[in-house]
mmCIF file of C-alpha atoms in Angstrom:
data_model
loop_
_atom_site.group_PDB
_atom_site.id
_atom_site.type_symbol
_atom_site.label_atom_id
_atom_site.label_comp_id
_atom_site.label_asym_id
_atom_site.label_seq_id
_atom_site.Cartn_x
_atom_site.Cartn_y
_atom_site.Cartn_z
ATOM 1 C CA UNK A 172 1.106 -17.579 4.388
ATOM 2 C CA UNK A 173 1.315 -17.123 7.919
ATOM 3 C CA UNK A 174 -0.065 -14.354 10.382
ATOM 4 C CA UNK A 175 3.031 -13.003 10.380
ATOM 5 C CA UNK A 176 4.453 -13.122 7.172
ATOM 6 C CA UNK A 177 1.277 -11.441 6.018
ATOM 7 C CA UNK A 178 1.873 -8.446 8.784
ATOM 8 C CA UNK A 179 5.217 -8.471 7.633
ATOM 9 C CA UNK A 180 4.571 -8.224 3.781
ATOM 10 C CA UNK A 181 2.015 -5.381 4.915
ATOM 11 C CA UNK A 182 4.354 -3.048 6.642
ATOM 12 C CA UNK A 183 7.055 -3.590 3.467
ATOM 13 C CA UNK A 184 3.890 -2.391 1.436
ATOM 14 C CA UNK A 185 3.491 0.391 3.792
ATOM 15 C CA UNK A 186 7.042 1.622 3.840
ATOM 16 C CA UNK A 187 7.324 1.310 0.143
ATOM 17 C CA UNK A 188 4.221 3.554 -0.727
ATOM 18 C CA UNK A 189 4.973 6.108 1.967
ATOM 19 C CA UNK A 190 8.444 6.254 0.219
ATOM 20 C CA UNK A 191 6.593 6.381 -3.319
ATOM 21 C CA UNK A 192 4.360 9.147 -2.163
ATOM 22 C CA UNK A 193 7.059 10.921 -0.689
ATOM 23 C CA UNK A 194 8.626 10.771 -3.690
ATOM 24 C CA UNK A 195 6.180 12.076 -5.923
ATOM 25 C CA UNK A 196 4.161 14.370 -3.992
ATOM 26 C CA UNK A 197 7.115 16.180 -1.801
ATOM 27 C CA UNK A 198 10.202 15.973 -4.427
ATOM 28 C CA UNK A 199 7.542 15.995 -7.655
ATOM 29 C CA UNK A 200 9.248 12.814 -9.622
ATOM 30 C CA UNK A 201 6.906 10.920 -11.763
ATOM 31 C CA UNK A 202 5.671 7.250 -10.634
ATOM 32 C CA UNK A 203 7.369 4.587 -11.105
ATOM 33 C CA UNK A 204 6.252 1.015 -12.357
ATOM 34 C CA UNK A 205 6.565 0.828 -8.192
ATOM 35 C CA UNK A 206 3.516 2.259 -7.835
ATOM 36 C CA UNK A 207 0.966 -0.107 -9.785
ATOM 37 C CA UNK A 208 3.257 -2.763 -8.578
ATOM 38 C CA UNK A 209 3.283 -1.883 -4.481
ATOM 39 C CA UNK A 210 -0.928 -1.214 -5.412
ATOM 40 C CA UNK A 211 -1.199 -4.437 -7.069
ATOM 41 C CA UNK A 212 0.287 -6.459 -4.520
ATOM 42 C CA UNK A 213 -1.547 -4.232 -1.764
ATOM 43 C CA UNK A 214 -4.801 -5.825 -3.305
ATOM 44 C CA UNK A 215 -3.239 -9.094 -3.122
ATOM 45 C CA UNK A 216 -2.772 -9.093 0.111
ATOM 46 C CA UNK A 217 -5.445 -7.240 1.403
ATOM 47 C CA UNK A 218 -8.058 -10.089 -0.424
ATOM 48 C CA UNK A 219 -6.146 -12.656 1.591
ATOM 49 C CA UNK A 220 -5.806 -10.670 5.048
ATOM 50 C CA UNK A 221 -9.644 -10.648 5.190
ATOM 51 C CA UNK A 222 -9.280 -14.435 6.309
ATOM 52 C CA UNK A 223 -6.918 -12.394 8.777
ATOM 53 C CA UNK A 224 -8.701 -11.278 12.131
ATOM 54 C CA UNK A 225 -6.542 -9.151 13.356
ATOM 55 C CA UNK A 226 -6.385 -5.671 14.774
ATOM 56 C CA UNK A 227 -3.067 -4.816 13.842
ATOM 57 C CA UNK A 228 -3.609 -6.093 10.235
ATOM 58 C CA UNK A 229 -6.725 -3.969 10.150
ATOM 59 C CA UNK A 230 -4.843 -1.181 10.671
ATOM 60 C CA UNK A 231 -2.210 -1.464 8.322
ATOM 61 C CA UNK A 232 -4.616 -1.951 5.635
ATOM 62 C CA UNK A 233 -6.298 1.410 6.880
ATOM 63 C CA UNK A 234 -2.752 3.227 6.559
ATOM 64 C CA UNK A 235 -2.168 2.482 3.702
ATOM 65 C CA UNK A 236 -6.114 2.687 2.279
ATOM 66 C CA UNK A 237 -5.428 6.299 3.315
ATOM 67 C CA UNK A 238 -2.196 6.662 1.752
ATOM 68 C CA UNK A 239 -3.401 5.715 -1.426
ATOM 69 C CA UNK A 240 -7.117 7.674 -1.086
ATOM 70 C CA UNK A 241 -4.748 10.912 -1.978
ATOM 71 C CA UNK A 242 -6.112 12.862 -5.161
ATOM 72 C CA UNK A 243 -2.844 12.812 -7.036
ATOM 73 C CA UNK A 244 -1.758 9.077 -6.091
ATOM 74 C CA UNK A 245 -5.553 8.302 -7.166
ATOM 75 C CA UNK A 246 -5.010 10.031 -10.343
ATOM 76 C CA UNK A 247 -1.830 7.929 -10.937
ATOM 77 C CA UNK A 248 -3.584 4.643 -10.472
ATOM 78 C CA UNK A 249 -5.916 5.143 -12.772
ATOM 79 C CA UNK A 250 -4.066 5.995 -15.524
#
C-alpha cells in the first residue's frame, strides 16, 4: 500500500467514526456492526502506518485515537 492510499484509507476511517459517533452519542442510536468494523480496520492500518513516517499520518491516527478514547464509544468496543 502506498503513502497515499494509506492517508487516504485513514481519513475514510476518520470520516466514518466521526459519523458513527455522531450517530450514537448526539442522535442516541445504538452501534452498528460499523463500529467494530471501522475499529478493526483502524488497527489494521494503524500497525502498518508505523512503517509510515509521516506527520500527517501521525495525526490522523491521533484524531481518531481521540475519537475513540470517548467513555461511551470505549464502552461499546468492549462489549
Amino acid at each position: 500500500m502506498t503513502t497515499f492510499e494509506q492517508m487516504s484509507a485513514l481519513v475514510d476511517i476518520e470520516i466514518s467514526l466521526i459519523k458513527t459517533v455522531r450517530r450514537i452519542k448526539l442522535l442516541k442510536r445504538p452501534p452498528s456492526n460499523l463500529l467494530l468494523e471501522t475499529y478493526r480496520s483502524f488497527n489494521e492500518l494503524k500497525a502498518q502506518s508505523i512503517k509510515l513516517d509521516s506527520y500527517a499520518g501521525d495525526c490522523i491516527i491521533a484524531r481518531i485515537d481521540h475519537l475513540l478514547q470517548d467513555d461511551e464509544i470505549q464502552a461499546l468496543l468492549k462489549k
